[in-house]
Coordinates of C-alpha atoms and ligand atoms in Angstrom, one line a residue:
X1 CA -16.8 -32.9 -2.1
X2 CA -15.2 -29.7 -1.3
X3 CA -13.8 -28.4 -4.4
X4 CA -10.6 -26.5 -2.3
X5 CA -9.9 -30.0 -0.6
X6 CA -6.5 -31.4 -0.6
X7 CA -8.1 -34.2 -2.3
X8 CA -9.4 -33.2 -5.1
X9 CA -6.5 -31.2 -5.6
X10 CA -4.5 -34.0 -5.4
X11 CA -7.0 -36.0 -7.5
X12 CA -6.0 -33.8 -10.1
X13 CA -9.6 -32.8 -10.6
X14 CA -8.7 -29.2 -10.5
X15 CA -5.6 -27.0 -10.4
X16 CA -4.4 -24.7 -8.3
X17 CA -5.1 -21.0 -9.3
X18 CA -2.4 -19.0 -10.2
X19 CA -2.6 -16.1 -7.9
X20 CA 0.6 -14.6 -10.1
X21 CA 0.9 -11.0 -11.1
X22 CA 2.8 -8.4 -12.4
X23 CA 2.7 -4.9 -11.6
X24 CA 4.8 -2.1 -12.7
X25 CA 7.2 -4.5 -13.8
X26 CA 7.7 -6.7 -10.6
X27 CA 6.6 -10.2 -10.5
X28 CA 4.5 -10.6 -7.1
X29 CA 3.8 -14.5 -5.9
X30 CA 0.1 -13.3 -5.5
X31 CA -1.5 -9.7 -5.0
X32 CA -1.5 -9.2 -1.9
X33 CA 1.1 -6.6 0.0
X34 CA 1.7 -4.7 3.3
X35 CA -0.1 -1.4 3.3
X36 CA 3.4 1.5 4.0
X37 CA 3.1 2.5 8.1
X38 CA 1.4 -0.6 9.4
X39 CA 4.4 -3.0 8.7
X40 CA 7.5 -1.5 10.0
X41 CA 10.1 -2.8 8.4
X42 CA 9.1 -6.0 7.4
X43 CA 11.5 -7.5 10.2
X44 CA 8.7 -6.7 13.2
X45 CA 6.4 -9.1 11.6
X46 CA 8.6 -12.1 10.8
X47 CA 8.4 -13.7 14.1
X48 CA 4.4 -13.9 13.2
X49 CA 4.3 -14.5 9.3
X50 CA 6.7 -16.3 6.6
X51 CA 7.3 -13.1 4.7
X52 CA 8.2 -15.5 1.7
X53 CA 4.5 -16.2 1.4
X54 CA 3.4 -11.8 1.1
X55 CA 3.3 -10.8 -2.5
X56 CA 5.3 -8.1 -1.6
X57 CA 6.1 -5.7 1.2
X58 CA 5.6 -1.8 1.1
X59 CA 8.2 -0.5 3.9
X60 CA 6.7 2.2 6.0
X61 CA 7.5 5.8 4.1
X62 CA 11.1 6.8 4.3
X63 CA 13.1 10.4 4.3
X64 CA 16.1 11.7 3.8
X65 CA 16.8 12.5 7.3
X66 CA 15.3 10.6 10.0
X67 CA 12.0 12.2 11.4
X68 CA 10.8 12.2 15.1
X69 CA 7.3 12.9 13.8
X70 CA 4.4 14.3 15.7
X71 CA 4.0 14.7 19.6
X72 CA 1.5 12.4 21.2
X73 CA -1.1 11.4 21.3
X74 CA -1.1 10.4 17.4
X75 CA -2.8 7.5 17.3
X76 CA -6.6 6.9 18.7
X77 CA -9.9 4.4 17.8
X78 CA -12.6 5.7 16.0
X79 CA -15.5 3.4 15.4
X80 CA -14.5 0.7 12.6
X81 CA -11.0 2.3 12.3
X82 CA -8.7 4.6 13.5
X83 CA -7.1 8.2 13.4
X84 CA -3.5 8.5 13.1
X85 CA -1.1 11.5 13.2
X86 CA 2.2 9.6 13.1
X87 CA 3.4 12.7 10.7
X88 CA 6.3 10.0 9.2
X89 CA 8.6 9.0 11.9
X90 CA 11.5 6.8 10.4
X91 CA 14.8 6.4 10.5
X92 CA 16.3 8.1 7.5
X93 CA 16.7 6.4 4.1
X94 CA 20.9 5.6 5.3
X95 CA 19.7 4.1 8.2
X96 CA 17.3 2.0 6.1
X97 CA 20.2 0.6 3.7
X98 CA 22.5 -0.1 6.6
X99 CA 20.1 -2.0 8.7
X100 CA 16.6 -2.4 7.7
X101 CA 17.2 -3.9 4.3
X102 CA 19.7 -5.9 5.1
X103 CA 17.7 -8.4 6.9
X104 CA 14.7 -8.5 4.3
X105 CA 17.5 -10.2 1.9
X106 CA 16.9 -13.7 3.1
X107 CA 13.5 -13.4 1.9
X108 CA 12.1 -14.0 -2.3
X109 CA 9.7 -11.6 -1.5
X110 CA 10.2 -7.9 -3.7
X111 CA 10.4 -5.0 -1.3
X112 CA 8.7 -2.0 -2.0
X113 CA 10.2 1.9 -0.5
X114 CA 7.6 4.3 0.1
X115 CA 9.2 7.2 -0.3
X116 CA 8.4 11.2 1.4
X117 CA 9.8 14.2 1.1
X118 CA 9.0 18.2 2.0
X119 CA 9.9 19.0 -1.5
X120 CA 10.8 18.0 -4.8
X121 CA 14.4 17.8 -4.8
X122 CA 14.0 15.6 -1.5
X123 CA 12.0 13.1 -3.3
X124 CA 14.3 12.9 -6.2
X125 CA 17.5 12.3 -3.9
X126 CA 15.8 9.6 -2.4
X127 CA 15.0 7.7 -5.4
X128 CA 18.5 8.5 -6.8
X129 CA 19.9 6.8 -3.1
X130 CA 17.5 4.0 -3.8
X131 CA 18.3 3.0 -7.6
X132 CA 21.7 3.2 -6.4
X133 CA 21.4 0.3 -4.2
X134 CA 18.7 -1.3 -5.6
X135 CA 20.3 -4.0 -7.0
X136 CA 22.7 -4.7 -3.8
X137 CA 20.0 -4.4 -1.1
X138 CA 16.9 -5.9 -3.7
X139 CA 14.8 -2.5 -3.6
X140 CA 11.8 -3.9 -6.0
X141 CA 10.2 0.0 -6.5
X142 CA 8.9 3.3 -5.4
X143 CA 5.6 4.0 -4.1
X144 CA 5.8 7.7 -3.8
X145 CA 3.7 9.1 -1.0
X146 CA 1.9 12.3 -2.3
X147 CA -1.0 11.7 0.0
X148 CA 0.4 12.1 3.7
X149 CA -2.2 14.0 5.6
X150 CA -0.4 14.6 9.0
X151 CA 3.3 16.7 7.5
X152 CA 3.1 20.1 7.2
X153 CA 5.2 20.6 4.1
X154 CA 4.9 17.9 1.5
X155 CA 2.6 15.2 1.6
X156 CA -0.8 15.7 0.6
X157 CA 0.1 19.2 -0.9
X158 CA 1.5 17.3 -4.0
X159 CA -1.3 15.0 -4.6
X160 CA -4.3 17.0 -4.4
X161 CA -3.5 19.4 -7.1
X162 CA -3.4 17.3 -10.5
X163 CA 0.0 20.0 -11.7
X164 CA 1.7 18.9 -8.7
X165 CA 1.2 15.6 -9.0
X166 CA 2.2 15.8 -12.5
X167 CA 5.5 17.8 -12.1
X168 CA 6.7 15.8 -8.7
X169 CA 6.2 12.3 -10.3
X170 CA 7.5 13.5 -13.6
X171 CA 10.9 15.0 -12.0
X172 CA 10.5 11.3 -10.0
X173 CA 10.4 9.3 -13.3
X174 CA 13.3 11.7 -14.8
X175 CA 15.8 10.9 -11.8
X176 CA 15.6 6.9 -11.7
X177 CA 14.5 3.5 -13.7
X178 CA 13.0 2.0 -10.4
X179 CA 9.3 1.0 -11.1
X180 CA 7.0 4.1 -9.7
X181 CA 3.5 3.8 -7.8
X182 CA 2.3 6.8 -7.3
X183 CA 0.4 6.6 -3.8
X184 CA -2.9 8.7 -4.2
X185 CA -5.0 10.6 -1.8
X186 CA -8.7 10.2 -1.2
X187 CA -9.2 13.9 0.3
X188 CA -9.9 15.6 -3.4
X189 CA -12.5 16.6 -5.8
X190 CA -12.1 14.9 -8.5
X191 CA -9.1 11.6 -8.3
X192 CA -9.4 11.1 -11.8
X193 CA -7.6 13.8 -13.2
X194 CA -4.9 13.2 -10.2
X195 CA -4.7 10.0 -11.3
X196 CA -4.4 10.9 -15.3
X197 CA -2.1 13.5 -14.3
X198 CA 0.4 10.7 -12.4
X199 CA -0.2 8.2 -15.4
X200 CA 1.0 10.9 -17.8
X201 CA 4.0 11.7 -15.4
X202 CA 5.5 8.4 -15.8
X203 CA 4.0 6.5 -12.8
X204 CA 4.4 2.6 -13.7
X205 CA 1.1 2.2 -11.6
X206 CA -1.2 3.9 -9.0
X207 CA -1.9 2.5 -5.4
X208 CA -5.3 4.5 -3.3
X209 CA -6.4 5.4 -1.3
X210 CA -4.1 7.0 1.8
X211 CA -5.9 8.0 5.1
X212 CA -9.0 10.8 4.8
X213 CA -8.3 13.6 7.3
X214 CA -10.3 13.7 10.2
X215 CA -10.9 14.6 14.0
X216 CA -12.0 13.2 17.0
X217 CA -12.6 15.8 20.2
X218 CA -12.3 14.8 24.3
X219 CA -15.8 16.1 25.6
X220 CA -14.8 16.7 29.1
X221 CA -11.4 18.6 28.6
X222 CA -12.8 19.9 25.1
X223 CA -9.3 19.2 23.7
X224 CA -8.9 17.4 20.4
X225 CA -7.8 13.5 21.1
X226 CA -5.1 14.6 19.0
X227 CA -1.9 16.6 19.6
X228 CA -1.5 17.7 16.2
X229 CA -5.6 18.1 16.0
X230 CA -6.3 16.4 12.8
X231 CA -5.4 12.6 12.0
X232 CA -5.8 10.5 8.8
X233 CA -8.9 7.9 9.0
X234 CA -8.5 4.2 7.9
X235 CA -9.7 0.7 8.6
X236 CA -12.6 -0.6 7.6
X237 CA -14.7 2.8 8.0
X238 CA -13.4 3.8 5.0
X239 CA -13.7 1.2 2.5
X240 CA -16.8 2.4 0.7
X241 CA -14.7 5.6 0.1
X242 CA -11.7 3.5 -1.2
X243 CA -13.6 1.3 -2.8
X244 CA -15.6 3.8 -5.0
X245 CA -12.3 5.8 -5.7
X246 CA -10.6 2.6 -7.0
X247 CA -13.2 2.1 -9.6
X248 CA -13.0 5.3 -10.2
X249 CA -9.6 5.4 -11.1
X250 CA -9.5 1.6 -12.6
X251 CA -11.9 3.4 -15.9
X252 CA -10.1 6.1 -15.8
X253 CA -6.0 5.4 -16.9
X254 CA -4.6 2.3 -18.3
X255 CA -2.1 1.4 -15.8
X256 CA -2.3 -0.9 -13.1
X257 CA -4.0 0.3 -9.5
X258 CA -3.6 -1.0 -6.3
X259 CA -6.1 -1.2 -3.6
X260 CA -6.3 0.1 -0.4
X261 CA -8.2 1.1 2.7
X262 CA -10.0 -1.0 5.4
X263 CA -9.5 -4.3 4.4
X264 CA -9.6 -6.6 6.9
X265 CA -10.5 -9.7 5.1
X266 CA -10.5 -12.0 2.3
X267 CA -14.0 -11.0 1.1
X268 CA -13.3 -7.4 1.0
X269 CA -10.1 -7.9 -0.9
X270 CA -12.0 -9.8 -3.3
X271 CA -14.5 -6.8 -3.6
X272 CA -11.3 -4.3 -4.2
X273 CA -9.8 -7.0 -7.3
X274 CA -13.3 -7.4 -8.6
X275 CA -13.6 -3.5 -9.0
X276 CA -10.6 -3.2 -10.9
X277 CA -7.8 -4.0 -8.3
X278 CA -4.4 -6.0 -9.7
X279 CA -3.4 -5.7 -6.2
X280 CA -4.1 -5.1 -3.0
X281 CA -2.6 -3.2 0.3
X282 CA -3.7 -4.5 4.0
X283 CA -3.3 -1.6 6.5
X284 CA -4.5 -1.1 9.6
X285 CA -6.0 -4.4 10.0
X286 CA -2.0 -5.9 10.4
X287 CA -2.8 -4.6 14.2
X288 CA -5.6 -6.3 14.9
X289 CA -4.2 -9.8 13.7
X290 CA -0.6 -10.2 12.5
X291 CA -1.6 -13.5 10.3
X292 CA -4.2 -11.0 8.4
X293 CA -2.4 -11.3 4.9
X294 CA -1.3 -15.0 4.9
X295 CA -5.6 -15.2 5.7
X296 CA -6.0 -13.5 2.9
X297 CA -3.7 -14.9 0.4
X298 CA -5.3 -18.3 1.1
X299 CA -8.5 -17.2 1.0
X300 CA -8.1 -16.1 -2.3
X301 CA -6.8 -19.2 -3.4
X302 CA -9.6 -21.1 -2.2
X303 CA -12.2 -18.4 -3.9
X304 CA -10.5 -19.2 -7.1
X305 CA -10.9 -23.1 -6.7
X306 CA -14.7 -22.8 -5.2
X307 CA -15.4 -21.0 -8.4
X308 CA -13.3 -22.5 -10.8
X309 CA -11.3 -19.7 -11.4
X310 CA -8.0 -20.4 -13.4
X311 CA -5.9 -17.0 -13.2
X312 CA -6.7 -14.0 -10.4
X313 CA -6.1 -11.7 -13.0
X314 CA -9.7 -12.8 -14.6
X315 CA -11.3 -11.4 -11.7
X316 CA -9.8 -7.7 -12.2
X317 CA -12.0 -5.4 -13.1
X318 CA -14.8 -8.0 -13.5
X319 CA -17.8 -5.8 -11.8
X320 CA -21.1 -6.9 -13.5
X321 CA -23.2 -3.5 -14.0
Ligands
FMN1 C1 -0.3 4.2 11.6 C2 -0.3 4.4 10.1 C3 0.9 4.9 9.5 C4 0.9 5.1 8.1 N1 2.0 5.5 7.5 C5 2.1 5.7 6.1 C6 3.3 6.1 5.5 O1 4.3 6.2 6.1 N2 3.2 6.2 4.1 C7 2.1 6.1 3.4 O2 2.1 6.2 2.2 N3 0.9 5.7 4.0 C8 0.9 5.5 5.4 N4 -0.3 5.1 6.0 C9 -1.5 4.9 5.2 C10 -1.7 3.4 4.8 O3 -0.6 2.8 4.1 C11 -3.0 3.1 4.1 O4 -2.9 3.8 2.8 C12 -4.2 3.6 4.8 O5 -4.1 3.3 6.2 C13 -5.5 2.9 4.3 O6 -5.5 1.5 4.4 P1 -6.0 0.7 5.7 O7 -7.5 1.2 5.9 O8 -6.0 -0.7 5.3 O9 -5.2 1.0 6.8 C14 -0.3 4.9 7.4 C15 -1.4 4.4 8.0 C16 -1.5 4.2 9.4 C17 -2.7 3.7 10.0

């Protein structure tokens, strides 16, 4: 008999899993949430998915202002992924509190702000503005970006130097009570001191990778595909990289990580939990099929019954070497 059946379930033979967990303080249904920049605001993907069932939802990366972001083209295929220059279009963290959150009320699933900023004092406005209405418009946490590729001031500049890191996500910590993921970049040396560096800062818990940077070039014009030249690389090219880097980082600090980059389906978040994952992020695969994380959700489940599993959080971190 199949051990995931409705019947046996019912027969009592075996329970259903909890797929439960906590991370940096807020409770999550199961651990599986919307990678920032490939979920709008939640509300784009409600006529698709219950957004009850997500574990929770990571908005796509708010500023102060509103930003326009790049010129076009910023967005192209690469084989197994994609390159993206979007360079943080959104509409401004008061545009976000007067009509973005709003709607995502009517849902019991915790909402997560990824937040941006070109420098430090711009990050720590923001997560004043958000603790101020957290409460009101149910802001869950911060995931703090310090690994945007495509922004010219900002972004990446904070998270690839391990003193940056520390001192932006320390000034973070100092301005608000909201839980804090710091949001780590693949395109370093050595992530591991990045990462110590943002656990010693205060971050509640760490979430990697972001895009790599890359390129892609038009041979007949000889242009770059695009505008802006360089792009950030995700899907399911780069989750060896991500992969790797989140086991990296799961040895190396003692807070919670969340995974990210190029999963596409149950089996490979599986892979990201079992190397040291509490949680996972689904990107770029949310544009291939809109269902992707409901998929993924249940497939966990039923990997937990098929091998009499009791609690995800056994399978964290459970690499055999
Ligand atoms: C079009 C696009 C927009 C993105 N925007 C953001 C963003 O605003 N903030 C952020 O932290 N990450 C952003 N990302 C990075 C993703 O959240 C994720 O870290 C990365 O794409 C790797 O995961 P994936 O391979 O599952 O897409 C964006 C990615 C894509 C493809």
């Amino acid at each position: 008999m199949d051990p995931s059946s409705e019947e046996v379930r019912w027969s009592g033979m075996i329970d259903k899993p909890n797929l439960e967990v906590e991370i940096a303080g807020i409770k999550l249904k199961n651990p599986v949430m919307t990678a920032s920049g490939t979920f709008g605001y939640g509300e784009e993907f409600s006529p698709f998915i219950d957004l009850d069932k997500l574990g929770a939802m990571v908005l796509k990366g708010i500023t102060l202002k509103p930003k326009m972001g790049n010129p076009p083209p910023r967005v192209i295929e690469t084989p197994s992924g994609m390159l993206n220059s979007i360079g943080l279009q959104n509409v401004g963290v008061e545009m976000l509190i007067k009509e973005k959150l709003p709607y995502l009320q009517k849902f019991n699933t915790p909402v997560i702000i990824n937040i941006s900023g070109d420098t430090i004092e711009e990050y720590i406005e923001l997560a004043r503005r958000l603790g101020e209405v957290s409460k009101e418009m149910g802001v869950a946490g911060l995931e703090v970006n310090i690994s945007c590729p495509n922004v010219k001031k900002g972004g990446m500049v904070w998270g690839t130097d391990a003193k940056a890191t520390y001192k932006i996500i320390n000034s973070i910590r100092k301005a608000t009570s909201l839980p804090l993921i710091a949001k780590l970049t693949p395109n370093v040396t050595d992530i591991k001191t990045i990462a110590q560096a943002a656990e010693e800062a205060g971050a509640d818990a760490l979430s990697l990778i972001n895009t790599l940077v890359g390129m892609a070039i038009d041979i007949d014009s000889r242009k770059p595909k695009l505008a802006n030249i360089s792009g950030g690389l995700s899907g399911p090219a780069v989750k060896p990289v991500a992969l790797w880097l989140v086991w990296q980082v799961f040895q190396t600090v003692n807070i919670p990580v969340i995974g990210i980059g190029g999963i596409i389906k149950v089996e490979d978040a599986l892979e990201f939990i079992i190397a040291g994952a509490r949680v996972i992020e689904v990107g770029t695969a949310n544009f291939v099929n809109t269902r992707v994380t409901i998929e993924i959700i249940e497939g966990i489940e039923k990997y937990l019954t098929e091998n009499n599993i009791k609690d995800v959080s056994e399978l964290v971190g459970s690499m055999k070497i």
